[in-house]
Amino acid sequence: MNWLIRLYNQNRKMLIVIIIIIIFIIILIQALNYLASRQLEQDNKEALNESMEIEEVYNKNESLLYGENAVSSDRAEQYNNTIDTFLNYCLNGDTGNAYNLLSTVCKDELYPSQQLFEEQYYNSIFGTNKIYSFQYWSGATYQVNISDDILKTGGQGEKTVDYYTLVNEGNDYKLNINGLIGRQTSNVTVESNNLKITIQSIVQYNDYAVYNVNVKNDSDKIVLLDSQKSTSSIYAINENDVEFRAYNEDLYLNDLLVNPHTEKNLQITFSTRYSSTIQIKSIVLSDIVLDYESYRADPDNYDNTISVEMDL
């Protein structure tokens, strides 16, 4: 016992310094934890305020593009109710009723079965603790935002932006989702050099459009619809004479070859963003090879090509 007292007396100053340092470290840690908790609380409040501001903006039926209310109040109420109902079905996991609110075109083009809707859309977007907001975009289209509920998740979370278009089917409104605007039937046909090219339908999405084309070759030669020497040889032209190229990388050689006295269906995708005010006026295939065998034998000197423009 005496040796402990002697050891304490000999090292008293050092022990006091060590104790003071330990107390200081404890106080510092507590202060830092307090400041961190206050900062997190402040961040959550700011995020909540931002979310509330967004919610307030997105509840209006004023166009994000044009800054005007282009939807009548009665129709806006029907549009809003349809979107609200669909999203609440999804938030509550009622995928059956949600699927029933999809339009016939949406089911045909994207989700021919409820299982595909669940696998390819619902499961990738909707989960627990989700909230949503939406605002009028253009035509009958709304921009929809689906995000994590920061009050429950405690963080910023992920956000999905989609575009929903309202479609009148009978006496009810249905939805095109996943950026699908709509499908338009068409029978625009051009005939030239024993070729008959018909645009059968146009499927418009928010960021692009898919043209379903039928080509009938009544000649005795294999026809190549595009040499693919240029990435801009197939293009669309809008009313302002702006050109939009096709996604040629989606078209392979076999897609573009049409054998003699046969016909072929193909899809051509254009980078034409949807607009309710500016329309596409024509489609151009500017480098159609009329004799593929001769072209393949000497592509550098081959010159028997035609350009076809289809006015919509």
Short mmCIF file of C-alpha atoms in Angstrom, two decimals:
data_model
loop_
_atom_site.label_atom_id
_atom_site.label_comp_id
_atom_site.label_asym_id
_atom_site.label_seq_id
_atom_site.Cartn_x
_atom_site.Cartn_y
_atom_site.Cartn_z
CA MET A 1 0.00 0.00 0.00
CA ASN A 2 2.87 2.36 0.89
CA TRP A 3 4.44 1.82 -2.51
CA LEU A 4 1.23 2.91 -4.22
CA ILE A 5 1.17 6.11 -2.17
CA ARG A 6 4.84 6.69 -2.93
CA LEU A 7 4.24 6.04 -6.65
CA TYR A 8 1.32 8.48 -6.65
CA ASN A 9 3.36 11.19 -4.88
CA GLN A 10 6.22 10.74 -7.32
CA ASN A 11 3.96 10.94 -10.45
CA ARG A 12 1.13 13.10 -9.17
CA LYS A 13 1.56 15.89 -11.71
CA MET A 14 1.69 13.47 -14.63
CA LEU A 15 -1.41 11.61 -13.44
CA ILE A 16 -3.34 14.87 -13.09
CA VAL A 17 -2.33 15.85 -16.63
CA ILE A 18 -3.45 12.46 -17.97
CA ILE A 19 -6.81 12.73 -16.19
CA ILE A 20 -7.35 16.25 -17.54
CA ILE A 21 -6.54 15.03 -21.08
CA ILE A 22 -8.98 12.12 -20.75
CA ILE A 23 -11.74 14.43 -19.49
CA PHE A 24 -11.03 16.85 -22.37
CA ILE A 25 -11.23 14.07 -24.95
CA ILE A 26 -14.57 12.86 -23.52
CA ILE A 27 -15.98 16.39 -23.61
CA LEU A 28 -14.69 16.91 -27.17
CA ILE A 29 -16.29 13.68 -28.38
CA GLN A 30 -19.62 14.61 -26.80
CA ALA A 31 -19.46 18.08 -28.38
CA LEU A 32 -18.68 16.66 -31.83
CA ASN A 33 -21.54 14.16 -31.55
CA TYR A 34 -23.89 16.97 -30.57
CA LEU A 35 -22.80 19.14 -33.49
CA ALA A 36 -23.13 16.20 -35.91
CA SER A 37 -26.65 15.44 -34.70
CA ARG A 38 -27.63 19.11 -35.04
CA GLN A 39 -26.22 19.21 -38.58
CA LEU A 40 -28.11 16.04 -39.57
CA GLU A 41 -31.30 17.51 -38.13
CA GLN A 42 -30.72 20.72 -40.07
CA ASP A 43 -30.03 18.80 -43.30
CA ASN A 44 -33.24 16.83 -42.89
CA LYS A 45 -35.21 20.02 -42.26
CA GLU A 46 -33.76 21.63 -45.39
CA ALA A 47 -34.48 18.52 -47.45
CA LEU A 48 -38.02 18.43 -46.07
CA ASN A 49 -38.54 22.10 -46.92
CA GLU A 50 -37.24 21.48 -50.43
CA SER A 51 -39.57 18.49 -50.77
CA MET A 52 -42.51 20.59 -49.60
CA GLU A 53 -41.61 23.32 -52.08
CA ILE A 54 -41.41 20.78 -54.89
CA GLU A 55 -44.73 19.27 -53.83
CA GLU A 56 -46.34 22.69 -53.90
CA VAL A 57 -45.03 23.38 -57.41
CA TYR A 58 -45.84 19.98 -58.87
CA ASN A 59 -49.44 20.04 -57.71
CA LYS A 60 -50.16 22.82 -60.21
CA ASN A 61 -51.46 22.14 -63.70
CA GLU A 62 -49.14 24.70 -65.22
CA SER A 63 -46.89 23.51 -68.03
CA LEU A 64 -43.22 23.06 -67.15
CA LEU A 65 -42.41 23.74 -70.81
CA TYR A 66 -44.63 26.71 -71.62
CA GLY A 67 -45.48 28.18 -68.23
CA GLU A 68 -49.18 28.27 -68.92
CA ASN A 69 -52.25 26.39 -67.83
CA ALA A 70 -53.21 24.54 -71.02
CA VAL A 71 -55.61 22.04 -69.43
CA SER A 72 -59.19 22.88 -68.47
CA SER A 73 -59.98 22.57 -64.78
CA ASP A 74 -62.44 19.69 -65.32
CA ARG A 75 -60.00 17.70 -67.42
CA ALA A 76 -57.11 18.52 -65.10
CA GLU A 77 -59.09 17.06 -62.20
CA GLN A 78 -59.72 13.85 -64.15
CA TYR A 79 -56.07 13.65 -65.18
CA ASN A 80 -54.87 14.22 -61.63
CA ASN A 81 -57.26 11.67 -60.16
CA THR A 82 -56.13 9.01 -62.63
CA ILE A 83 -52.45 9.59 -61.91
CA ASP A 84 -53.07 9.73 -58.14
CA THR A 85 -55.05 6.49 -58.24
CA PHE A 86 -52.40 4.64 -60.24
CA LEU A 87 -49.52 5.81 -58.04
CA ASN A 88 -51.37 4.99 -54.83
CA TYR A 89 -52.11 1.52 -56.13
CA CYS A 90 -48.38 1.11 -56.75
CA LEU A 91 -47.38 2.51 -53.35
CA ASN A 92 -49.77 0.07 -51.68
CA GLY A 93 -48.54 -2.90 -53.72
CA ASP A 94 -51.84 -3.31 -55.57
CA THR A 95 -50.23 -4.14 -58.93
CA GLY A 96 -53.39 -5.73 -60.32
CA ASN A 97 -55.47 -2.56 -60.16
CA ALA A 98 -52.46 -0.50 -61.22
CA TYR A 99 -52.04 -2.66 -64.32
CA ASN A 100 -55.73 -2.26 -65.15
CA LEU A 101 -55.19 1.51 -65.39
CA LEU A 102 -52.69 1.10 -68.25
CA SER A 103 -53.97 1.88 -71.73
CA THR A 104 -54.41 -0.75 -74.42
CA VAL A 105 -51.52 0.74 -76.38
CA CYS A 106 -49.26 0.71 -73.31
CA LYS A 107 -50.03 -2.95 -72.75
CA ASP A 108 -49.47 -3.77 -76.43
CA GLU A 109 -46.19 -1.91 -76.73
CA LEU A 110 -44.60 -2.38 -73.31
CA TYR A 111 -46.39 -4.69 -70.87
CA PRO A 112 -48.56 -7.37 -72.47
CA SER A 113 -48.92 -9.06 -69.09
CA GLN A 114 -49.16 -8.00 -65.46
CA GLN A 115 -46.07 -10.07 -64.70
CA LEU A 116 -44.00 -8.07 -67.17
CA PHE A 117 -45.35 -4.84 -65.71
CA GLU A 118 -44.27 -5.95 -62.26
CA GLU A 119 -40.85 -7.22 -63.34
CA GLN A 120 -39.88 -4.43 -65.72
CA TYR A 121 -41.51 -1.38 -64.14
CA TYR A 122 -43.00 -1.79 -60.68
CA ASN A 123 -40.12 -3.67 -59.05
CA SER A 124 -37.49 -1.24 -60.33
CA ILE A 125 -39.26 1.91 -59.11
CA PHE A 126 -41.62 1.21 -56.22
CA GLY A 127 -40.62 -0.08 -52.84
CA THR A 128 -41.17 0.91 -49.25
CA ASN A 129 -41.20 4.55 -48.13
CA LYS A 130 -41.87 6.20 -51.50
CA ILE A 131 -43.52 9.53 -52.22
CA TYR A 132 -44.48 11.18 -55.50
CA SER A 133 -45.33 14.47 -57.15
CA PHE A 134 -46.30 15.44 -60.68
CA GLN A 135 -46.80 18.46 -62.88
CA TYR A 136 -48.32 19.11 -66.28
CA TRP A 137 -45.80 18.84 -69.12
CA SER A 138 -47.41 19.15 -72.57
CA GLY A 139 -50.42 17.86 -74.49
CA ALA A 140 -51.90 15.22 -72.19
CA THR A 141 -48.54 14.39 -70.61
CA TYR A 142 -47.38 14.92 -67.03
CA GLN A 143 -43.90 14.74 -65.57
CA VAL A 144 -43.95 12.39 -62.57
CA ASN A 145 -41.34 12.27 -59.80
CA ILE A 146 -41.09 9.23 -57.53
CA SER A 147 -38.57 9.38 -54.70
CA ASP A 148 -37.70 8.05 -51.26
CA ASP A 149 -39.58 9.54 -48.33
CA ILE A 150 -36.74 11.40 -46.58
CA LEU A 151 -38.69 11.62 -43.32
CA LYS A 152 -38.62 7.83 -43.09
CA THR A 153 -35.32 7.02 -44.79
CA GLY A 154 -33.34 9.88 -43.18
CA GLY A 155 -31.44 10.66 -46.38
CA GLN A 156 -31.76 12.14 -49.84
CA GLY A 157 -32.49 8.77 -51.49
CA GLU A 158 -33.07 8.00 -55.16
CA LYS A 159 -35.43 9.77 -57.52
CA THR A 160 -37.13 8.49 -60.66
CA VAL A 161 -38.50 10.87 -63.30
CA ASP A 162 -41.10 9.46 -65.69
CA TYR A 163 -43.69 10.83 -68.10
CA TYR A 164 -47.32 9.70 -67.96
CA THR A 165 -49.76 10.43 -70.79
CA LEU A 166 -53.52 10.28 -70.32
CA VAL A 167 -55.55 8.36 -72.92
CA ASN A 168 -59.34 8.40 -73.20
CA GLU A 169 -60.68 4.86 -73.59
CA GLY A 170 -64.45 4.77 -73.63
CA ASN A 171 -65.61 6.80 -70.66
CA ASP A 172 -62.42 6.36 -68.65
CA TYR A 173 -58.91 7.75 -68.72
CA LYS A 174 -56.03 5.28 -68.88
CA LEU A 175 -52.27 5.78 -68.69
CA ASN A 176 -49.29 5.41 -70.96
CA ILE A 177 -46.26 5.17 -68.67
CA ASN A 178 -42.48 4.78 -68.97
CA GLY A 179 -42.26 7.75 -71.33
CA LEU A 180 -44.75 6.32 -73.84
CA ILE A 181 -46.77 9.15 -75.40
CA GLY A 182 -48.90 7.20 -77.85
CA ARG A 183 -49.22 5.24 -81.07
CA GLN A 184 -50.41 6.65 -84.37
CA THR A 185 -51.48 4.52 -87.31
CA SER A 186 -50.24 5.57 -90.71
CA ASN A 187 -50.50 4.39 -94.28
CA VAL A 188 -48.02 6.78 -95.87
CA THR A 189 -46.64 4.99 -98.92
CA VAL A 190 -43.99 5.85 -101.49
CA GLU A 191 -43.30 3.78 -104.60
CA SER A 192 -40.08 4.07 -106.60
CA ASN A 193 -37.95 1.73 -108.73
CA ASN A 194 -40.12 -1.31 -107.95
CA LEU A 195 -39.98 -0.54 -104.23
CA LYS A 196 -43.03 0.14 -102.12
CA ILE A 197 -42.25 1.63 -98.71
CA THR A 198 -45.06 2.11 -96.19
CA ILE A 199 -45.01 3.66 -92.73
CA GLN A 200 -47.58 1.56 -90.88
CA SER A 201 -47.46 3.15 -87.44
CA ILE A 202 -45.50 5.54 -85.27
CA VAL A 203 -44.90 4.91 -81.58
CA GLN A 204 -43.89 8.14 -79.86
CA TYR A 205 -41.96 8.23 -76.60
CA ASN A 206 -40.87 11.31 -74.73
CA ASP A 207 -37.29 11.14 -76.04
CA TYR A 208 -37.60 9.20 -79.28
CA ALA A 209 -40.01 7.72 -81.82
CA VAL A 210 -40.22 4.26 -83.38
CA TYR A 211 -41.47 4.02 -86.97
CA ASN A 212 -42.83 0.64 -88.05
CA VAL A 213 -42.05 0.34 -91.75
CA ASN A 214 -43.01 -2.23 -94.37
CA VAL A 215 -40.88 -2.55 -97.51
CA LYS A 216 -42.01 -4.53 -100.56
CA ASN A 217 -39.39 -5.31 -103.20
CA ASP A 218 -40.91 -6.12 -106.60
CA SER A 219 -37.57 -5.99 -108.41
CA ASP A 220 -35.30 -8.86 -109.42
CA LYS A 221 -32.45 -7.55 -107.29
CA ILE A 222 -31.60 -7.66 -103.60
CA VAL A 223 -32.17 -4.17 -102.21
CA LEU A 224 -30.16 -2.64 -99.37
CA LEU A 225 -32.20 0.07 -97.65
CA ASP A 226 -29.12 1.89 -96.37
CA SER A 227 -25.42 1.45 -97.09
CA GLN A 228 -24.60 2.66 -93.56
CA LYS A 229 -21.64 4.62 -94.85
CA SER A 230 -23.05 7.59 -92.97
CA THR A 231 -24.79 7.79 -89.60
CA SER A 232 -27.15 10.46 -90.93
CA SER A 233 -28.39 8.87 -94.16
CA ILE A 234 -31.75 7.98 -92.55
CA TYR A 235 -33.35 10.96 -90.84
CA ALA A 236 -36.57 12.73 -89.90
CA ILE A 237 -37.40 16.39 -90.60
CA ASN A 238 -39.68 18.47 -88.42
CA GLU A 239 -41.79 21.51 -89.33
CA ASN A 240 -38.85 23.80 -88.57
CA ASP A 241 -36.66 21.82 -90.99
CA VAL A 242 -34.57 20.43 -88.14
CA GLU A 243 -33.19 16.97 -88.90
CA PHE A 244 -33.13 14.06 -86.46
CA ARG A 245 -31.00 11.08 -87.37
CA ALA A 246 -32.04 7.48 -86.96
CA TYR A 247 -30.28 5.21 -84.51
CA ASN A 248 -28.42 3.29 -87.23
CA GLU A 249 -26.62 1.22 -84.63
CA ASP A 250 -29.93 -0.53 -84.00
CA LEU A 251 -30.13 -1.64 -87.64
CA TYR A 252 -28.05 -4.58 -88.81
CA LEU A 253 -27.28 -5.66 -92.36
CA ASN A 254 -29.92 -8.39 -92.35
CA ASP A 255 -32.51 -5.87 -91.19
CA LEU A 256 -31.82 -3.68 -94.21
CA LEU A 257 -31.66 -6.36 -96.93
CA VAL A 258 -34.86 -7.08 -98.87
CA ASN A 259 -34.78 -10.06 -101.23
CA PRO A 260 -36.41 -9.96 -104.68
CA HIS A 261 -40.20 -10.23 -104.74
CA THR A 262 -40.49 -10.28 -100.96
CA GLU A 263 -41.40 -7.81 -98.26
CA LYS A 264 -39.95 -7.01 -94.85
CA ASN A 265 -41.04 -5.21 -91.70
CA LEU A 266 -38.52 -3.21 -89.73
CA GLN A 267 -38.44 -0.65 -86.96
CA ILE A 268 -36.54 2.61 -87.36
CA THR A 269 -35.93 4.66 -84.23
CA PHE A 270 -35.41 8.42 -84.45
CA SER A 271 -34.08 10.76 -81.77
CA THR A 272 -37.14 12.99 -82.00
CA ARG A 273 -38.19 14.37 -78.63
CA TYR A 274 -41.97 14.67 -78.28
CA SER A 275 -43.55 18.06 -78.87
CA SER A 276 -47.24 18.86 -78.95
CA THR A 277 -46.57 21.96 -81.06
CA ILE A 278 -43.87 20.96 -83.57
CA GLN A 279 -44.51 17.85 -85.66
CA ILE A 280 -42.34 15.62 -87.83
CA LYS A 281 -43.23 16.34 -91.45
CA SER A 282 -41.21 13.71 -93.36
CA ILE A 283 -38.89 10.71 -93.19
CA VAL A 284 -35.93 10.34 -95.56
CA LEU A 285 -34.00 7.24 -96.63
CA SER A 286 -31.27 8.89 -98.66
CA ASP A 287 -28.97 6.00 -99.59
CA ILE A 288 -30.99 3.03 -100.85
CA VAL A 289 -28.85 0.55 -102.82
CA LEU A 290 -30.93 -0.97 -105.64
CA ASP A 291 -28.57 -3.85 -106.46
CA TYR A 292 -26.85 -5.19 -103.39
CA GLU A 293 -24.83 -7.86 -105.22
CA SER A 294 -23.23 -5.30 -107.54
CA TYR A 295 -22.65 -2.96 -104.63
CA ARG A 296 -20.95 -5.69 -102.60
CA ALA A 297 -18.66 -6.52 -105.54
CA ASP A 298 -17.43 -2.92 -105.93
CA PRO A 299 -18.77 -0.61 -103.21
CA ASP A 300 -16.38 2.26 -103.98
CA ASN A 301 -17.55 2.66 -107.58
CA TYR A 302 -21.21 1.71 -107.16
CA ASP A 303 -23.59 4.58 -107.90
CA ASN A 304 -27.06 3.07 -108.46
CA THR A 305 -28.71 4.50 -105.33
CA ILE A 306 -31.91 6.45 -104.74
CA SER A 307 -33.28 8.72 -102.05
CA VAL A 308 -36.87 8.42 -100.86
CA GLU A 309 -38.74 11.02 -98.82
CA MET A 310 -42.05 10.15 -97.20
CA ASP A 311 -44.28 13.09 -96.29
CA LEU A 312 -46.34 12.45 -93.17
#
